[in-house]
XYZ file of C-alpha atoms in Angstrom:
570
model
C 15.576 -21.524 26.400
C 11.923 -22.748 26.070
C 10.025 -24.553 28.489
C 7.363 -27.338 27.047
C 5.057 -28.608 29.833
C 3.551 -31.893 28.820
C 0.904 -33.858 30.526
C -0.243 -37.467 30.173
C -3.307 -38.451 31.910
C -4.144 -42.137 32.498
C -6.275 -44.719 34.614
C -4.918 -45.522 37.620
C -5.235 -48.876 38.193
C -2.077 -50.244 40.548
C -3.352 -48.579 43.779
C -2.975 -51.549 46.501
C -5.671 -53.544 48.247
C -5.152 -53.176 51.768
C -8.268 -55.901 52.750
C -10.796 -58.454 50.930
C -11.909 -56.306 48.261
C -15.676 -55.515 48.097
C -18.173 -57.224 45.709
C -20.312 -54.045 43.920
C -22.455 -56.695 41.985
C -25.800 -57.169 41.930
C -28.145 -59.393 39.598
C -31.819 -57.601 39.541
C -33.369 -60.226 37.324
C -34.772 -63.354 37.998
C -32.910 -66.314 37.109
C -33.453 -70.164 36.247
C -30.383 -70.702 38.048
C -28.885 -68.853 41.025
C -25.429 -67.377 40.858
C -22.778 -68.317 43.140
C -22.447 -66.982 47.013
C -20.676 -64.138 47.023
C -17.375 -64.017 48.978
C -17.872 -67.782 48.557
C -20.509 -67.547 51.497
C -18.141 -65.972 53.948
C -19.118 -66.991 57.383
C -21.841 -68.881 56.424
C -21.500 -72.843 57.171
C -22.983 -74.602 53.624
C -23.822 -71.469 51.954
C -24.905 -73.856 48.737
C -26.709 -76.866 50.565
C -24.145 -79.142 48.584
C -23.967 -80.991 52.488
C -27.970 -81.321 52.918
C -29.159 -79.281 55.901
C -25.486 -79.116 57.775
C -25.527 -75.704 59.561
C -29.570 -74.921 58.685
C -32.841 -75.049 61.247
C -35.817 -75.284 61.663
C -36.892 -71.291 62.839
C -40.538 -71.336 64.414
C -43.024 -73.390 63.577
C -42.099 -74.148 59.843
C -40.801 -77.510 58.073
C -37.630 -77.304 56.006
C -36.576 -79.834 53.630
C -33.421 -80.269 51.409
C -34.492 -80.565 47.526
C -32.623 -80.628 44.198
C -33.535 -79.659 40.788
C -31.304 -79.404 37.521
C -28.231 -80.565 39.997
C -28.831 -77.205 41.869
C -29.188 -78.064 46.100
C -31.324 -75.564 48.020
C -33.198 -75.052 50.851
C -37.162 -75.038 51.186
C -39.404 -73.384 54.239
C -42.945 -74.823 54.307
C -45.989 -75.347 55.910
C -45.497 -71.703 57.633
C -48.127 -70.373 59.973
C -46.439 -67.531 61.122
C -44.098 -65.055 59.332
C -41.055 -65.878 60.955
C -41.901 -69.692 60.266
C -38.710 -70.333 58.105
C -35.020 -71.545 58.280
C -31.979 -69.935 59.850
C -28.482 -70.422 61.000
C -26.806 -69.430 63.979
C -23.746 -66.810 63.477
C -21.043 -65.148 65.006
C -21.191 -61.140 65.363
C -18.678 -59.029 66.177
C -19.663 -55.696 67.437
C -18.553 -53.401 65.372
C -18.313 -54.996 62.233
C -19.816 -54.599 58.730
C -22.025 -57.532 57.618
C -22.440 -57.331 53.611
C -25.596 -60.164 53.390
C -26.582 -61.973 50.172
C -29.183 -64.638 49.014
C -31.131 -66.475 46.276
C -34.404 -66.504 46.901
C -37.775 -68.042 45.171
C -41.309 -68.386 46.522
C -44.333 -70.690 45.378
C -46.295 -67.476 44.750
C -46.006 -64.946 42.297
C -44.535 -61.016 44.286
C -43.423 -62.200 47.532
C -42.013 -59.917 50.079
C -38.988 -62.024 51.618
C -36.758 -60.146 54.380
C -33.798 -61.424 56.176
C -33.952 -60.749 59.907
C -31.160 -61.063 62.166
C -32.290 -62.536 66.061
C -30.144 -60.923 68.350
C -30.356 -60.973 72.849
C -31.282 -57.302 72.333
C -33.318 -56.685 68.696
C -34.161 -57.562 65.722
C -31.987 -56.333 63.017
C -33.242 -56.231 59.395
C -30.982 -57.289 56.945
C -32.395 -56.990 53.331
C -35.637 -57.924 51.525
C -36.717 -59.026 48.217
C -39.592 -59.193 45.858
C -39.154 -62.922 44.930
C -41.176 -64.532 42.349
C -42.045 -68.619 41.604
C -40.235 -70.724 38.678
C -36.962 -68.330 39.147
C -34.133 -66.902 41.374
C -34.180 -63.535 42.666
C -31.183 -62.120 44.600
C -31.739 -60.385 47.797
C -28.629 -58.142 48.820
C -28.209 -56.250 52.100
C -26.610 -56.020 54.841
C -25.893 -54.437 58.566
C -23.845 -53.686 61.375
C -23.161 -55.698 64.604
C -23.814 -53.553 67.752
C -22.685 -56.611 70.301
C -20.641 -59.489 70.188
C -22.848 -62.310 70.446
C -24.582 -65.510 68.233
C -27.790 -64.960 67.100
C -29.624 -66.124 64.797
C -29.974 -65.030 60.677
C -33.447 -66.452 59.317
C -35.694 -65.311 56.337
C -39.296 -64.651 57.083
C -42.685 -63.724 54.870
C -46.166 -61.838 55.623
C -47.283 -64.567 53.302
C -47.386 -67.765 55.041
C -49.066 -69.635 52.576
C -45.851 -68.928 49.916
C -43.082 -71.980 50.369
C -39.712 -70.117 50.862
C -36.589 -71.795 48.410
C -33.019 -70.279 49.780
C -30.108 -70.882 48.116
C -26.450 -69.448 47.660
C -26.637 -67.452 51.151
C -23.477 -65.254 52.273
C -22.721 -63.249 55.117
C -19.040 -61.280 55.095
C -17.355 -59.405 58.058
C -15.684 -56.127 57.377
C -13.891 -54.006 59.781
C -13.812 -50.497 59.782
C -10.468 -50.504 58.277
C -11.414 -52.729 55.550
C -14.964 -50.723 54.963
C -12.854 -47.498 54.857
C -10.103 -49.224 51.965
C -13.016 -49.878 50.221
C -14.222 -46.248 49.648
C -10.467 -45.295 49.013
C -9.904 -48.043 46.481
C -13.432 -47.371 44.789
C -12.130 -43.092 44.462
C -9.352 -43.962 42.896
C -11.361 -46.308 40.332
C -14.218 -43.630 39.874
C -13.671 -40.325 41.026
C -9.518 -39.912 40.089
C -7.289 -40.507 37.125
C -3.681 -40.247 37.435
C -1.657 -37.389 35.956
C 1.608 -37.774 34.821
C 3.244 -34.569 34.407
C 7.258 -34.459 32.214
C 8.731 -30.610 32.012
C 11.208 -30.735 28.711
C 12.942 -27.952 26.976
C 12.726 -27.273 23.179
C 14.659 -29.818 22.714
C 12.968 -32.661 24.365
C 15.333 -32.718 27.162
C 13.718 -33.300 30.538
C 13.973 -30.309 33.230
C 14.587 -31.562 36.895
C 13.653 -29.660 39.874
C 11.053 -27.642 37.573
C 8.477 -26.085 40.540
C 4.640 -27.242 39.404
C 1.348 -26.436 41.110
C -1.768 -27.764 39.968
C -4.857 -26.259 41.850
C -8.562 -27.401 41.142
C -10.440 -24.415 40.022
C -14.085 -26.343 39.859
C -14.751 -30.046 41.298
C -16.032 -32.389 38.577
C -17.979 -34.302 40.912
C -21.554 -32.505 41.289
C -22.097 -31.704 44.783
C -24.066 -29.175 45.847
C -27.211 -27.813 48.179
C -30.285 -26.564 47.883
C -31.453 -22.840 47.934
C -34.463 -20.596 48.540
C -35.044 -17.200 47.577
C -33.318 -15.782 50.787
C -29.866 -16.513 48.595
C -30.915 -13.488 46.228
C -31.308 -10.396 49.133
C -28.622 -11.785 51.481
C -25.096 -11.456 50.140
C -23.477 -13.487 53.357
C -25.767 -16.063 52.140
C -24.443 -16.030 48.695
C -20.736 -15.375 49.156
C -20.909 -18.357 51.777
C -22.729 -20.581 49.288
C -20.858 -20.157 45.099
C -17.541 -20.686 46.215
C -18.359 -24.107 47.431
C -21.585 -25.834 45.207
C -21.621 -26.437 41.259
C -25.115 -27.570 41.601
C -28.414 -26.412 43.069
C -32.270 -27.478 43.581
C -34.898 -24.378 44.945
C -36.300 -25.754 47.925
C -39.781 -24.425 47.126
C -39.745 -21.594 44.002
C -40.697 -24.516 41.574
C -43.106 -25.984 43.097
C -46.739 -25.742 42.002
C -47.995 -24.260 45.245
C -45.843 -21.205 44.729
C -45.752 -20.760 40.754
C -49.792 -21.137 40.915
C -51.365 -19.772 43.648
C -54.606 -19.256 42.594
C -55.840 -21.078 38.895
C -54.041 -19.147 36.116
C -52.436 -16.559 38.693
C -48.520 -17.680 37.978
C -45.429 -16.433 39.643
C -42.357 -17.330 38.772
C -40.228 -14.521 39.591
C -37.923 -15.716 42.427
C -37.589 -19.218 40.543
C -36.350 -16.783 37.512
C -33.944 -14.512 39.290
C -32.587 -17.783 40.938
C -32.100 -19.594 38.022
C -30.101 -15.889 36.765
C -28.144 -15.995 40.234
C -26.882 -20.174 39.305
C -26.213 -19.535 36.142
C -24.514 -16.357 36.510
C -21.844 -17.884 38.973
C -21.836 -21.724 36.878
C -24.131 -23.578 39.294
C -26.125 -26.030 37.676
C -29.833 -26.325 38.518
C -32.181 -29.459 39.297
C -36.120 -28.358 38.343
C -37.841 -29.644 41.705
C -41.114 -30.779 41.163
C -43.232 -30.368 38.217
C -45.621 -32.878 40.034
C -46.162 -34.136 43.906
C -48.120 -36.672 44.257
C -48.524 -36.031 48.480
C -51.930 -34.909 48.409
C -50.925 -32.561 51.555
C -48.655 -30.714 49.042
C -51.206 -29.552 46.193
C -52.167 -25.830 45.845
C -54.948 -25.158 48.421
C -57.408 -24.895 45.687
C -56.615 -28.312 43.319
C -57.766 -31.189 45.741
C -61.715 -29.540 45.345
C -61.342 -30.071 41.417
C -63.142 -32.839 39.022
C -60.938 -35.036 37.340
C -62.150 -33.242 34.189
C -60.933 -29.894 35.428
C -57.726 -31.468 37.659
C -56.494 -32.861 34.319
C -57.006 -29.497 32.625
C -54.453 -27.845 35.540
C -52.337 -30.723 35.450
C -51.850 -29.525 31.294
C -51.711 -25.978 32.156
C -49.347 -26.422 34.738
C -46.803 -28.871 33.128
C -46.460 -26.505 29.509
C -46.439 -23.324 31.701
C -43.245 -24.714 33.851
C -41.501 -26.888 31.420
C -41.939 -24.778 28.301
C -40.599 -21.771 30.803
C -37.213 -23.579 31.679
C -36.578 -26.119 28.467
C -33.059 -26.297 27.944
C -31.986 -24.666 31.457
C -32.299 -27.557 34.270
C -29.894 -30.622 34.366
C -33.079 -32.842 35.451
C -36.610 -32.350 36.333
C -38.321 -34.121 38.948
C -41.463 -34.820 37.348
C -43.679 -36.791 39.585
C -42.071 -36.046 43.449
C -42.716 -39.462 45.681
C -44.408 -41.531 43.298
C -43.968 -44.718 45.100
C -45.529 -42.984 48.687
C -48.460 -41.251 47.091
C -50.945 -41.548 44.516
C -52.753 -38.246 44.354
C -52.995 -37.810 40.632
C -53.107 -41.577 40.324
C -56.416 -41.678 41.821
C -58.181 -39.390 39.936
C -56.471 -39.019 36.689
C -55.818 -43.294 35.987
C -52.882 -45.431 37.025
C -51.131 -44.374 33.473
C -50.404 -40.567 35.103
C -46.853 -41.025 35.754
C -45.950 -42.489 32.772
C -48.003 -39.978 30.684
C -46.696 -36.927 32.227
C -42.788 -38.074 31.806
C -43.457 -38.788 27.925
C -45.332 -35.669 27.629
C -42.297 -33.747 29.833
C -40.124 -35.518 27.341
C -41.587 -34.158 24.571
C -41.410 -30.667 25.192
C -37.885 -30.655 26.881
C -36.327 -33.506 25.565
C -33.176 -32.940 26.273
C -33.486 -32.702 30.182
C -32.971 -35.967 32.448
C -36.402 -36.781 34.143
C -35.799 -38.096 37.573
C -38.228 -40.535 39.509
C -37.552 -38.862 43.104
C -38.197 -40.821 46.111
C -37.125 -41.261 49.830
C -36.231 -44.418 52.464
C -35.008 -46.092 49.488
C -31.339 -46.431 51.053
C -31.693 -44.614 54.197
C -34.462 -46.614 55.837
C -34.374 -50.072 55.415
C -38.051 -51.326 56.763
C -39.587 -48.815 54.201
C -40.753 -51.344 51.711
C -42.786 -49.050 49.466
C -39.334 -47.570 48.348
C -37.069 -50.400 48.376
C -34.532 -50.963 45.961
C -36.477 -53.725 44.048
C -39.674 -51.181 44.362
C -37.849 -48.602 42.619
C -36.531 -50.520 40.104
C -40.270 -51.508 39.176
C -41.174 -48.543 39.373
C -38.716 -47.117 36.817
C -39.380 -49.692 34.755
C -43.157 -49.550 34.442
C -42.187 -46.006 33.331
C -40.035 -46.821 30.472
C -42.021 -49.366 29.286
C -44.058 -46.690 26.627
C -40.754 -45.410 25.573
C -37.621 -46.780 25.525
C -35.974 -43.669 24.771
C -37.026 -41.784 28.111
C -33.941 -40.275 29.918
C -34.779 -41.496 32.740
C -32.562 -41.478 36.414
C -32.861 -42.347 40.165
C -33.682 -39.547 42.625
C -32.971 -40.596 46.375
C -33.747 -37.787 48.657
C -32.115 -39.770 51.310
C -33.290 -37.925 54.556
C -31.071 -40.326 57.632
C -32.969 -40.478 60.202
C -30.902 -39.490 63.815
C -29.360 -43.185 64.581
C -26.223 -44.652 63.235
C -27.049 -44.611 59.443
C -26.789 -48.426 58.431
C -23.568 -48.398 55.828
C -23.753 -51.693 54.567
C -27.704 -51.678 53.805
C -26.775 -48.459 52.000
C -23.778 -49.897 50.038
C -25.649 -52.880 49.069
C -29.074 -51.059 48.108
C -26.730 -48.371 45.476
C -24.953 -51.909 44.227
C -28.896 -53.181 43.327
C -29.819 -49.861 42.275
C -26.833 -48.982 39.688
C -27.345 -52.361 38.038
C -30.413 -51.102 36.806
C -28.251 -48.962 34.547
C -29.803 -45.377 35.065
C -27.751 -42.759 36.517
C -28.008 -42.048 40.536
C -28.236 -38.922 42.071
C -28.407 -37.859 46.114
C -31.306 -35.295 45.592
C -32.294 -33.877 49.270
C -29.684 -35.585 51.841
C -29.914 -34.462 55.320
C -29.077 -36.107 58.643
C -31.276 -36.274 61.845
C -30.762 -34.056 64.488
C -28.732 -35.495 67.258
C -25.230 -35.063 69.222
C -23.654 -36.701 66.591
C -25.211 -35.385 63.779
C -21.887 -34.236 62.178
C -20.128 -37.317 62.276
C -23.106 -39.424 61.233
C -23.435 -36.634 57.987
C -19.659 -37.428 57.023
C -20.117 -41.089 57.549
C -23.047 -40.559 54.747
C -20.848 -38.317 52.661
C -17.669 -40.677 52.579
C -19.922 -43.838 51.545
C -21.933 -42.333 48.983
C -19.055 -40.025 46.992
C -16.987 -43.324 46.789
C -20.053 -45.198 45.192
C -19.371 -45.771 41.349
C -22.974 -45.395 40.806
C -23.409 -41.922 42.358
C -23.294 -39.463 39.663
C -23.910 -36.404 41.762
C -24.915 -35.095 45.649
C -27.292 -32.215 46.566
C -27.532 -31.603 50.391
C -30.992 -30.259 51.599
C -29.989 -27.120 53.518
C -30.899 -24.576 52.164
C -30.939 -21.236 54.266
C -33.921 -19.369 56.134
C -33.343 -17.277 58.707
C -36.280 -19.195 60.912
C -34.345 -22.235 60.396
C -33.212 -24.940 57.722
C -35.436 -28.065 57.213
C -33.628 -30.173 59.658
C -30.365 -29.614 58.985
C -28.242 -26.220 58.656
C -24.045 -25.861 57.944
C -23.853 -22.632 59.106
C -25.200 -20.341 61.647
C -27.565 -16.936 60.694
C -23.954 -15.204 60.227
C -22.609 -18.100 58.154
C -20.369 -19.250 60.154
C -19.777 -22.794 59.608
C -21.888 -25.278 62.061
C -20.148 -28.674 62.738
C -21.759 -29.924 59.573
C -20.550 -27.328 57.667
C -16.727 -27.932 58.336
C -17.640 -31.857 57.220
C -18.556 -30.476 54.149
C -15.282 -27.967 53.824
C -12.857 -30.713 55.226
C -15.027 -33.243 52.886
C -14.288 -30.470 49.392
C -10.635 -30.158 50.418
C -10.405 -33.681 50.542
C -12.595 -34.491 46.939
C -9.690 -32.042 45.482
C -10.188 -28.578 45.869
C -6.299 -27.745 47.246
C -3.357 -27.083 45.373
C -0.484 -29.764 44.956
C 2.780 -28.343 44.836
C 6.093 -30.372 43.897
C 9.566 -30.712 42.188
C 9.876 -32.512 38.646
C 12.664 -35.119 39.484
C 16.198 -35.855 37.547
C 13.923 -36.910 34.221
C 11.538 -34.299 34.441
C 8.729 -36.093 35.983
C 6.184 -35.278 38.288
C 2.825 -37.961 39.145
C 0.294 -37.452 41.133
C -3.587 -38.430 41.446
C -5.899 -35.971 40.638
C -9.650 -35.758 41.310
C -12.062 -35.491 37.772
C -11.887 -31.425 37.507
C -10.890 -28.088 36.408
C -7.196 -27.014 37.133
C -4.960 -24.682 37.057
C -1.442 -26.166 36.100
C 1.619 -23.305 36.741
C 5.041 -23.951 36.126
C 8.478 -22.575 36.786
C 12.432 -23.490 36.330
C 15.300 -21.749 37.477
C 16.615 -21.051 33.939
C 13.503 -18.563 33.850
C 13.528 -16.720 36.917
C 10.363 -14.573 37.906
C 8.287 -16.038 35.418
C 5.603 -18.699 35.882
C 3.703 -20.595 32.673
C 0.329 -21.357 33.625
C -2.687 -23.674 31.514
C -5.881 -24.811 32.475
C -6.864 -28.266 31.766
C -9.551 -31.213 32.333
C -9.301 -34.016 34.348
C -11.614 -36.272 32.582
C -13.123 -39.564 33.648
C -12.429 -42.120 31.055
C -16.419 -42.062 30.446
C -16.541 -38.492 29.556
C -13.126 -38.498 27.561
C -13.057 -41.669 25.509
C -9.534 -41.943 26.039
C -7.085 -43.405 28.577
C -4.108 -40.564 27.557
C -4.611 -36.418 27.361
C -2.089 -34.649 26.283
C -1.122 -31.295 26.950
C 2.167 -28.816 25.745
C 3.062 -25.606 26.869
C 5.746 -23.976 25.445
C 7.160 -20.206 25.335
């Protein structure tokens, strides 16, 4: 008798909503009209001034006023003295809760900084800022997390007191836990799973019940990975710890400029070479971190004494010598590191540098993904050099030469040691990923603290259920003196706290093996994670012998199709 294994893989799409589902949009361009509150304003009493100034205040010193234009009702602040001068509402916290905040915003002044500040007995909590502009509506999207149960007071405030504030379209929605926690579920299912739909027949086409299958993941679609430093290549603990678990890789310092030129034309690339040979050898992929920092604290001891004649002159030597080395070999290249912090180059070789050095990147490896790495942008919320909107500028003003740059968002995303702030996170990735360029984690780490662990998975969990998040690298890679500011293992690689998050964390993203009974038609379904597998099969009718195939759980992106067929016959 012959055994024909066939497999059918398709979107899942009838998992269950356990809560109020979450809202992933985000509008990033200024608008003549606003859009409508999301979660129709939640908690918010007139979230659309349609009832005049019902539920709205004055908040300092400021005078509001109810106006209407094109049939649209909104809010104006004016006559502001001091940056708080605006308009609020008083709300309801609960601690605990998750408070996803939204706005339309427009100022009398061109590049206004708005923020929304939440007034509590204790603090001020920020909630979200914008760069809002006159003549159109920008949408500010944030959010944050009740530590006490109390009313306070939600207002919107601006360094520039001379700019009139216009608020419209205002929401504030409550999540539990629960409900924050169904959201990441329901959002894995959608972008990190397909399900798999598995019939054992015989030659004839007649289903086989009680057919044994496995199916184990061999290799996790989903890049996640850590950084490394030459230490990996003389300490075999080191590296038997770290390829089992990673399929992707930055060196913490073996491509940077300060090591690969340490005097003018004295190169040495021979530990970024061997561990580019170690990756590839063992199927890690490899980030190229940095061609370029623009920290003046971080340039080779003897750059920062050159003329710009001479600086630009390294700058050409340096970018051919490291890009022509590894065309073809890196998955991305950070080209300018921290471009929205520093201005090194910027102030001696012209505000163009950036955008000059990714074309000219481009050019020679064109087939690499050029990052714009940066940090704060979702991990510190008061950062405003980095904020979502900043970055998105940022990016932009880059493209602008060249449409055809391959460009994608870097966020190092170093948490600092308090409770990382989930729904400022959540809301910063939504305004991010509806700029359209992939997202990667580049350099996450977590503060060190008693918690540290739990605060890391709390990270982990939000960002690998983001649909925007393309990929994770962790920053901790191995010395012996100690990791940056965050280690998973101990100097015998043994797994720290942290590390068994990211073990319990892998197990859970897929990499297990599923083992069950086809039923009276021949059927086994399951969910699988986007991956490499192993599928092995065995019946009764053919004792002592098991029929194995590897296959590819695709994401629909990546496949094209919504079915995948596989048969395995003998």
């Amino acid at each position: 008798m012959n055994i024909v294994l066939l497999l059918c893989v398709i979107i899942l799409a009838d998992f269950k909503a356990e809560a109020l589902s979450y809202d992933y949009s985000a509008s990033i361009e200024c608008l003549a009209q606003p859009q409508k509150p999301l979660y129709n304003g939640g908690i918010i009493q007139n979230p659309e001034l349609n009832d005049g100034l019902k539920g709205w205040t004055t908040f300092g010193d400021a005078k509001i006023e109810h106006r209407e234009s094109l049939g649209n009702k909104y809010v104006v602040a004016h006559s502001r003295n001091q940056s708080h001068d605006s308009v609020s509402q008083k709300i309801h916290l609960q601690k605990g809760l998750h408070y996803s905040l939204s706005a339309w915003i427009q100022v009398s002044e061109a590049d206004v900084l708005v923020t929304t500040m939440v007034k509590t007995t204790k603090e001020y909590k920020f909630g979200g800022a914008i760069y809002a502009e006159p003549n159109c509506w920008s949408m500010l999207k944030g959010g944050f997390t009740a530590d006490t149960t109390e009313v306070a007071d939600l207002y919107f405030q601006s360094n520039t007191t001379s700019a009139e504030i216009w608020i419209d379209n205002i929401s504030l929605q409550p999540f539990t836990e629960k409900e924050w926690s169904s959201h990441q579920e329901q959002s894995i299912e959608k972008a990190r799973k397909r399900k798999v739909v598995v019939q054992a027949v015989d030659k004839q086409g007649q289903p086989l019940k009680n057919a044994s299958v496995n199916v184990t993941m061999n290799r996790l679609g989903f890049p996640f990975g850590s950084a490394i430093n030459k230490n990996i290549l003389t300490n075999s603990a080191y590296h038997y710890w770290f390829a089992p678990r990673f399929t992707v890789t930055s060196f913490e310092d073996e491509m940077k400029w300060y090591t690969n030129e340490y005097a003018p034309g004295k190169e040495n690339y021979f530990e970024a070479d061997q561990m580019l040979r170690y990756a590839k050898k063992h199927g890690i992929f490899v980030r190229g971190h940095n061609i370029f920092w623009d920290d003046p604290r971080y340039q080779p001891n003897w750059v920062s004494s050159l003329s710009p004649s001479q600086l630009n002159a390294a700058v050409q030597r340096r970018m051919n010598s490291i890009v022509q080395r590894y065309k073809g070999q890196l998955i991305g290249w950070d080209v300018v590191n921290e471009n929205l912090h520093f201005s090194f180059f910027e102030s001696k070789l012209g505000q163009d540098f950036s955008t000059r050095m990714y074309n000219q990147v481009h050019n020679i490896d064109p087939g690499t993904t050029l990052f714009l790495n940066e940090y704060n942008t979702i991990e510190e919320s008061r950062d405003g050099l980095s904020s979502p909107s900043r970055y998105i500028q940022k990016i932009r003003q880059i493209q602008s030469s060249n449409r055809q740059l391959p460009l994608a968002i870097g966020l190092e995303s170093h948490f600092p040691s308090s409770p990382p702030n989930l729904p400022y996170m959540r809301a910063s990735l939504d305004i991010l990923r509806s700029a359209g360029f992939p997202i990667w984690i580049t350099e996450l780490d977590v503060g060190s603290q008693p918690n540290q662990a739990g605060y890391f998975e709390q990270v982990l969990r939000e960002l690998h259920s983001h649909p925007g998040i393309r990929g994770i690298v962790l920053w901790t890679a191995w010395k012996p003196s100690g990791c940056y500011r965050m280690c998973l293992t101990d100097n015998n690689f043994r797994n720290l706290p942290t590390g068994d998050v990211v073990d319990k964390l892998l197990k859970e993203w897929g990499k297990t093996t599923i083992s069950a009974m086809t039923n009276e038609n021949g059927f086994l379904e399951t969910s699988l994670f986007h991956g490499d597998y192993e599928v092995e099969i065995s019946h009764p009718v053919k004792k002592n012998h098991t029929f194995s195939h590897k296959i590819q759980v695709l994401s629909e992106d990546e496949s094209g199709e919504t079915r995948q067929f596989i048969k395995l016959s003998v």
